Amino acid sequence: MTFDPNRKGPLRELQRKLHRAHTITPGLMADVIARACLRLHAYHPAAKASVTRLIESHAFADATLALLDLELPQWKLRRLIYEDGKWYCSLSEHIGLPAELDDMAEGNHESLPLAILSAFVEARRHSVMAGESRLQSVPQVRPTQGYAICCDNFA
């Protein structure tokens, strides 16, 4: 799968779908993998098989954490809290920073696997947006005709 700069829209739609879901299903996991997992097909079949086994055994929280390790290895689970009937999950690229300064990917849901999956999709959105800003931050330089010379005085 190639990089698609318009990938934010489908990820936002997937995020809304996760918030509307009441329970997680293998079909929903397959949808997340199809829309948000860009690198999974490039891994060794054993890595993909382990994720598939976790999904088939309905270990969705473990499957989501395995996807996080494979797809977004720079993102780590920072906080997982159950409060007032909801799970709150925070993922971070910079574990060493105080939480107030960190740009975390967060998700919440009544279901633990859906909270983690929601935070995973949010982290993917952060990664896509960061990739876009890196692409736009390098100025475009046109090739010039003639010779290039160095005008520095090294004496």
Coordinates of N, CA and C in Angstrom, one line a residue:
M1 N 0.8 -1.2 0.0 CA 0.0 0.0 0.0 C 0.9 1.2 0.0
T2 N 0.5 2.2 -0.8 CA 1.3 3.4 -0.9 C 0.8 4.4 0.0
F3 N 1.6 5.5 0.3 CA 1.3 6.5 1.2 C 0.2 7.4 0.5
D4 N -0.9 7.6 1.2 CA -2.0 8.4 0.7 C -2.1 9.6 1.6
P5 N -1.8 10.8 1.1 CA -1.9 12.0 2.0 C -3.4 12.3 2.4
N6 N -4.3 11.8 1.7 CA -5.7 12.0 2.1 C -6.3 10.9 3.1
R7 N -5.4 10.2 3.7 CA -5.7 9.1 4.6 C -6.4 9.6 5.9
K8 N -6.3 10.9 6.2 CA -6.9 11.4 7.4 C -8.4 11.2 7.4
G9 N -9.1 11.5 6.3 CA -10.5 11.4 6.2 C -11.0 10.0 6.6
P10 N -10.5 8.9 5.9 CA -10.9 7.6 6.3 C -10.6 7.2 7.7
L11 N -9.5 7.7 8.3 CA -9.2 7.4 9.7 C -10.2 8.1 10.6
R12 N -10.6 9.3 10.2 CA -11.6 10.0 11.1 C -12.9 9.3 11.0
E13 N -13.3 8.8 9.8 CA -14.5 8.0 9.7 C -14.4 6.7 10.5
L14 N -13.3 6.1 10.5 CA -13.1 4.9 11.2 C -13.2 5.2 12.7
Q15 N -12.6 6.3 13.2 CA -12.7 6.7 14.6 C -14.2 6.8 15.0
R16 N -15.0 7.5 14.1 CA -16.4 7.6 14.5 C -17.1 6.2 14.5
K17 N -16.7 5.3 13.6 CA -17.3 4.0 13.6 C -16.9 3.3 14.9
L18 N -15.7 3.4 15.4 CA -15.3 2.8 16.7 C -16.1 3.4 17.9
H19 N -16.4 4.7 17.9 CA -17.1 5.3 19.0 C -18.6 4.8 19.0
R20 N -19.1 4.5 17.8 CA -20.5 4.1 17.7 C -20.7 2.6 18.1
A21 N -19.6 1.8 18.0 CA -19.7 0.4 18.2 C -19.9 0.1 19.7
H22 N -20.7 -0.9 19.9 CA -21.0 -1.4 21.3 C -20.0 -2.4 21.8
T23 N -19.6 -3.3 20.8 CA -18.7 -4.4 21.1 C -17.7 -4.5 19.9
I24 N -16.6 -5.1 20.2 CA -15.6 -5.3 19.1 C -15.9 -6.7 18.5
T25 N -15.7 -6.8 17.2 CA -15.9 -8.1 16.5 C -14.7 -8.3 15.6
P26 N -14.5 -9.5 15.2 CA -13.4 -9.8 14.2 C -13.5 -9.0 12.9
G27 N -14.8 -8.7 12.5 CA -15.0 -7.9 11.3 C -14.6 -6.5 11.5
L28 N -14.8 -5.9 12.7 CA -14.4 -4.6 13.0 C -12.9 -4.5 13.0
M29 N -12.2 -5.5 13.6 CA -10.8 -5.6 13.6 C -10.2 -5.6 12.2
A30 N -10.9 -6.4 11.4 CA -10.4 -6.5 10.0 C -10.5 -5.2 9.3
D31 N -11.6 -4.5 9.6 CA -11.8 -3.1 9.0 C -10.7 -2.2 9.4
V32 N -10.3 -2.2 10.7 CA -9.3 -1.4 11.2 C -7.9 -1.7 10.5
I33 N -7.7 -3.0 10.4 CA -6.4 -3.5 9.8 C -6.4 -3.0 8.3
A34 N -7.5 -3.1 7.6 CA -7.5 -2.7 6.2 C -7.3 -1.2 6.0
R35 N -7.9 -0.4 6.9 CA -7.8 1.1 6.8 C -6.7 1.7 7.5
A36 N -6.2 1.2 8.6 CA -5.2 1.9 9.4 C -3.8 1.2 9.4
C37 N -3.7 0.0 9.0 CA -2.4 -0.7 9.1 C -1.7 -0.7 7.8
L38 N -0.8 0.2 7.6 CA -0.1 0.4 6.3 C 1.0 -0.6 6.1
R39 N 1.7 -1.1 7.2 CA 2.9 -1.8 7.1 C 2.7 -3.3 7.4
L40 N 1.6 -3.7 7.8 CA 1.4 -5.1 8.3 C 1.7 -6.1 7.2
H41 N 1.3 -5.8 6.0 CA 1.5 -6.8 4.9 C 3.0 -7.0 4.6
A42 N 3.9 -6.1 5.0 CA 5.3 -6.2 4.8 C 6.0 -7.1 5.8
Y43 N 5.4 -7.4 6.9 CA 6.0 -8.2 8.0 C 6.0 -9.7 7.6
H44 N 6.9 -10.4 8.4 CA 7.0 -11.8 8.2 C 5.6 -12.5 8.5
P45 N 5.3 -13.6 7.8 CA 4.0 -14.2 8.0 C 3.7 -14.6 9.5
A46 N 4.8 -14.9 10.2 CA 4.6 -15.3 11.6 C 4.0 -14.2 12.4
A47 N 4.5 -13.0 12.2 CA 4.0 -11.8 12.9 C 2.5 -11.6 12.6
K48 N 2.2 -11.7 11.3 CA 0.8 -11.5 10.9 C -0.1 -12.6 11.5
A49 N 0.5 -13.8 11.5 CA -0.3 -15.0 12.1 C -0.6 -14.8 13.6
S50 N 0.4 -14.3 14.3 CA 0.1 -14.1 15.7 C -1.0 -13.1 16.0
V51 N -1.1 -12.0 15.2 CA -2.2 -11.1 15.3 C -3.5 -11.8 14.9
T52 N -3.5 -12.6 13.9 CA -4.7 -13.3 13.4 C -5.1 -14.2 14.5
R53 N -4.2 -15.0 15.1 CA -4.6 -15.9 16.2 C -5.2 -15.2 17.3
L54 N -4.7 -14.0 17.7 CA -5.3 -13.3 18.8 C -6.7 -12.8 18.5
I55 N -6.9 -12.4 17.2 CA -8.2 -11.9 16.8 C -9.2 -13.1 16.8
E56 N -8.8 -14.2 16.3 CA -9.6 -15.4 16.2 C -10.0 -15.9 17.6
S57 N -9.1 -15.7 18.6 CA -9.4 -16.2 19.9 C -10.1 -15.1 20.8
H58 N -10.5 -14.0 20.1 CA -11.2 -12.9 20.7 C -10.4 -12.2 21.8
A59 N -9.1 -12.2 21.7 CA -8.2 -11.5 22.6 C -7.9 -10.1 21.9
F60 N -9.0 -9.3 21.8 CA -8.9 -8.1 21.0 C -8.0 -7.0 21.6
A61 N -7.9 -6.9 22.9 CA -7.0 -5.9 23.5 C -5.5 -6.3 23.2
D62 N -5.2 -7.6 23.4 CA -3.9 -8.1 23.1 C -3.6 -7.9 21.6
A63 N -4.5 -8.2 20.7 CA -4.3 -8.0 19.3 C -4.1 -6.6 18.9
T64 N -4.8 -5.7 19.6 CA -4.5 -4.2 19.3 C -3.2 -3.8 19.8
L65 N -2.7 -4.3 20.9 CA -1.4 -3.9 21.4 C -0.3 -4.6 20.5
A66 N -0.6 -5.7 20.0 CA 0.4 -6.4 19.0 C 0.4 -5.5 17.7
L67 N -0.7 -5.1 17.2 CA -0.7 -4.2 16.1 C 0.0 -2.9 16.3
L68 N -0.1 -2.3 17.5 CA 0.6 -1.1 17.9 C 2.1 -1.4 17.8
D69 N 2.6 -2.5 18.3 CA 4.0 -2.8 18.3 C 4.5 -3.0 16.8
L70 N 3.7 -3.6 16.0 CA 4.1 -3.8 14.6 C 4.0 -2.5 13.7
E71 N 2.9 -1.8 13.9 CA 2.6 -0.7 13.0 C 3.2 0.6 13.4
L72 N 3.2 0.9 14.7 CA 3.7 2.2 15.3 C 4.6 1.9 16.4
P73 N 5.8 1.3 16.2 CA 6.7 0.9 17.3 C 7.1 2.1 18.1
Q74 N 7.1 3.3 17.6 CA 7.5 4.5 18.4 C 6.5 4.9 19.4
W75 N 5.2 4.5 19.3 CA 4.1 4.8 20.2 C 4.1 3.7 21.2
K76 N 3.9 4.1 22.5 CA 3.9 3.2 23.6 C 2.6 3.5 24.5
L77 N 2.1 2.5 25.1 CA 1.0 2.7 26.0 C 1.5 3.5 27.2
R78 N 0.9 4.7 27.4 CA 1.3 5.5 28.5 C 0.4 5.4 29.7
R79 N -1.0 5.3 29.5 CA -1.9 5.3 30.6 C -3.2 4.6 30.1
L80 N -3.7 3.7 31.1 CA -4.9 3.0 30.8 C -5.7 3.1 32.1
I81 N -6.8 3.8 32.1 CA -7.6 4.1 33.3 C -9.0 3.7 33.1
Y82 N -9.6 3.1 34.2 CA -11.1 2.9 34.2 C -11.7 3.8 35.2
E83 N -12.6 4.7 34.7 CA -13.2 5.7 35.5 C -14.6 6.0 35.1
D84 N -15.6 6.0 36.0 CA -17.0 6.3 35.7 C -17.6 5.5 34.6
G85 N -17.2 4.2 34.6 CA -17.8 3.3 33.6 C -17.2 3.4 32.2
K86 N -16.0 4.0 32.1 CA -15.3 4.2 30.8 C -13.9 3.9 30.9
W87 N -13.3 3.3 29.9 CA -11.8 3.1 29.8 C -11.2 4.3 29.0
Y88 N -10.1 4.8 29.6 CA -9.4 5.9 28.9 C -8.0 5.4 28.6
C89 N -7.6 5.5 27.4 CA -6.3 5.0 26.9 C -5.5 6.1 26.3
S90 N -4.3 6.2 26.7 CA -3.4 7.2 26.2 C -2.1 6.6 25.6
L91 N -1.8 6.9 24.4 CA -0.5 6.4 23.8 C 0.4 7.6 23.6
S92 N 1.7 7.4 23.7 CA 2.6 8.5 23.6 C 3.9 8.1 22.8
E93 N 4.4 9.0 22.1 CA 5.7 8.8 21.4 C 6.8 9.2 22.3
H94 N 6.6 10.0 23.3 CA 7.6 10.5 24.2 C 7.3 10.2 25.7
I95 N 7.5 9.0 26.1 CA 7.2 8.6 27.5 C 7.9 9.4 28.5
G96 N 9.1 9.9 28.3 CA 9.9 10.6 29.2 C 9.3 12.0 29.5
L97 N 8.5 12.6 28.7 CA 8.0 13.9 28.9 C 6.8 13.9 29.9
P98 N 6.7 14.9 30.7 CA 5.5 15.0 31.5 C 4.2 15.0 30.7
A99 N 3.2 14.4 31.2 CA 1.9 14.3 30.4 C 1.4 15.6 29.9
E100 N 1.6 16.7 30.7 CA 1.1 18.0 30.3 C 1.8 18.5 29.0
L101 N 3.0 18.1 28.7 CA 3.7 18.6 27.6 C 3.7 17.6 26.4
D102 N 3.2 16.4 26.6 CA 3.2 15.4 25.6 C 2.0 15.5 24.7
D103 N 2.2 15.3 23.4 CA 1.1 15.2 22.4 C 0.6 13.8 22.3
M104 N -0.3 13.4 23.1 CA -0.7 12.0 23.2 C -1.9 11.7 22.3
A105 N -2.0 10.4 21.9 CA -3.1 10.0 21.2 C -4.0 9.3 22.2
E106 N -5.3 9.8 22.3 CA -6.2 9.3 23.3 C -7.4 8.7 22.8
G107 N -8.0 7.7 23.5 CA -9.2 7.1 23.1 C -10.0 6.7 24.3
N108 N -11.3 6.7 24.3 CA -12.1 6.2 25.4 C -13.3 5.5 24.9
H109 N -13.8 4.6 25.7 CA -14.9 3.8 25.4 C -15.3 2.9 26.6
E110 N -16.5 2.4 26.6 CA -17.0 1.6 27.6 C -16.3 0.2 27.6
S111 N -15.8 -0.2 26.4 CA -15.1 -1.4 26.2 C -13.6 -1.2 26.1
L112 N -12.9 -2.0 26.9 CA -11.4 -1.8 26.9 C -10.8 -2.0 25.6
P113 N -11.1 -3.0 24.8 CA -10.4 -3.2 23.5 C -10.7 -2.0 22.5
L114 N -12.0 -1.5 22.6 CA -12.4 -0.4 21.7 C -11.7 0.9 22.2
A115 N -11.4 1.1 23.4 CA -10.7 2.3 23.9 C -9.2 2.2 23.4
I116 N -8.6 1.1 23.5 CA -7.2 0.9 23.0 C -7.2 1.1 21.5
L117 N -8.2 0.5 20.8 CA -8.2 0.5 19.3 C -8.5 2.0 18.8
S118 N -9.3 2.7 19.6 CA -9.6 4.1 19.3 C -8.3 5.0 19.4
A119 N -7.5 4.7 20.5 CA -6.3 5.4 20.7 C -5.3 5.0 19.6
F120 N -5.3 3.8 19.1 CA -4.4 3.3 18.0 C -4.7 4.1 16.8
V121 N -6.0 4.2 16.4 CA -6.4 4.9 15.2 C -6.0 6.4 15.3
E122 N -6.1 7.0 16.5 CA -5.7 8.4 16.7 C -4.2 8.5 16.6
A123 N -3.4 7.6 17.0 CA -2.0 7.6 16.9 C -1.6 7.5 15.4
R124 N -2.3 6.7 14.6 CA -2.1 6.6 13.2 C -2.4 8.0 12.5
R125 N -3.5 8.6 13.0 CA -3.8 10.0 12.4 C -2.7 10.9 12.7
H126 N -2.1 10.9 14.0 CA -1.0 11.8 14.3 C 0.2 11.5 13.4
S127 N 0.5 10.2 13.2 CA 1.6 9.9 12.3 C 1.4 10.3 10.9
V128 N 0.2 10.2 10.4 CA -0.1 10.7 9.0 C 0.1 12.2 8.9
M129 N -0.4 12.9 9.9 CA -0.3 14.4 9.9 C 1.2 14.8 10.0
A130 N 1.9 14.1 10.9 CA 3.4 14.4 11.0 C 4.1 14.2 9.7
G131 N 3.7 13.1 9.0 CA 4.4 12.8 7.7 C 4.1 13.9 6.7
E132 N 2.9 14.4 6.7 CA 2.5 15.5 5.8 C 3.3 16.7 6.1
S133 N 3.5 17.0 7.4 CA 4.2 18.3 7.7 C 5.7 18.1 7.3
R134 N 6.2 16.9 7.5 CA 7.6 16.7 7.0 C 7.8 16.8 5.5
L135 N 6.8 16.4 4.8 CA 6.8 16.5 3.3 C 6.8 18.0 2.9
Q136 N 6.0 18.8 3.6 CA 5.9 20.2 3.2 C 7.0 21.1 3.8
S137 N 7.8 20.6 4.7 CA 8.7 21.5 5.4 C 10.0 21.6 4.6
V138 N 10.3 20.8 3.6 CA 11.5 20.9 2.8 C 11.2 21.7 1.6
P139 N 11.9 22.8 1.4 CA 11.7 23.7 0.3 C 12.1 23.0 -1.0
Q140 N 11.3 23.3 -2.0 CA 11.6 22.8 -3.4 C 12.7 23.6 -4.0
V141 N 13.7 22.9 -4.5 CA 14.8 23.6 -5.2 C 14.9 23.2 -6.7
R142 N 14.8 24.1 -7.5 CA 14.9 23.8 -9.0 C 16.4 23.6 -9.4
P143 N 16.6 22.7 -10.3 CA 18.0 22.6 -10.8 C 18.4 23.8 -11.6
T144 N 19.6 24.2 -11.5 CA 20.1 25.4 -12.2 C 21.0 25.0 -13.4
Q145 N 21.1 25.9 -14.3 CA 21.9 25.7 -15.4 C 23.3 26.3 -15.1
G146 N 24.3 25.8 -15.6 CA 25.7 26.3 -15.4 C 26.4 25.6 -14.4
Y147 N 27.4 26.3 -13.8 CA 28.3 25.7 -12.8 C 28.0 26.2 -11.4
A148 N 28.2 25.3 -10.5 CA 28.1 25.7 -9.1 C 29.5 25.9 -8.5
I149 N 29.7 27.1 -7.9 CA 31.1 27.3 -7.3 C 30.9 27.6 -5.8
C150 N 32.0 27.4 -5.1 CA 32.0 27.7 -3.7 C 32.7 29.1 -3.5
C151 N 32.0 30.0 -2.8 CA 32.5 31.3 -2.6 C 33.0 31.5 -1.2
D152 N 33.2 30.5 -0.4 CA 33.7 30.6 1.0 C 35.2 30.9 0.9
N153 N 35.6 31.7 1.9 CA 37.1 31.9 2.0 C 37.6 31.0 3.2
F154 N 38.4 30.0 2.8 CA 38.9 29.1 3.8 C 40.3 29.5 4.3
A155 N 40.7 30.7 4.0 CA 42.1 31.1 4.4 C 42.2 31.5 5.8

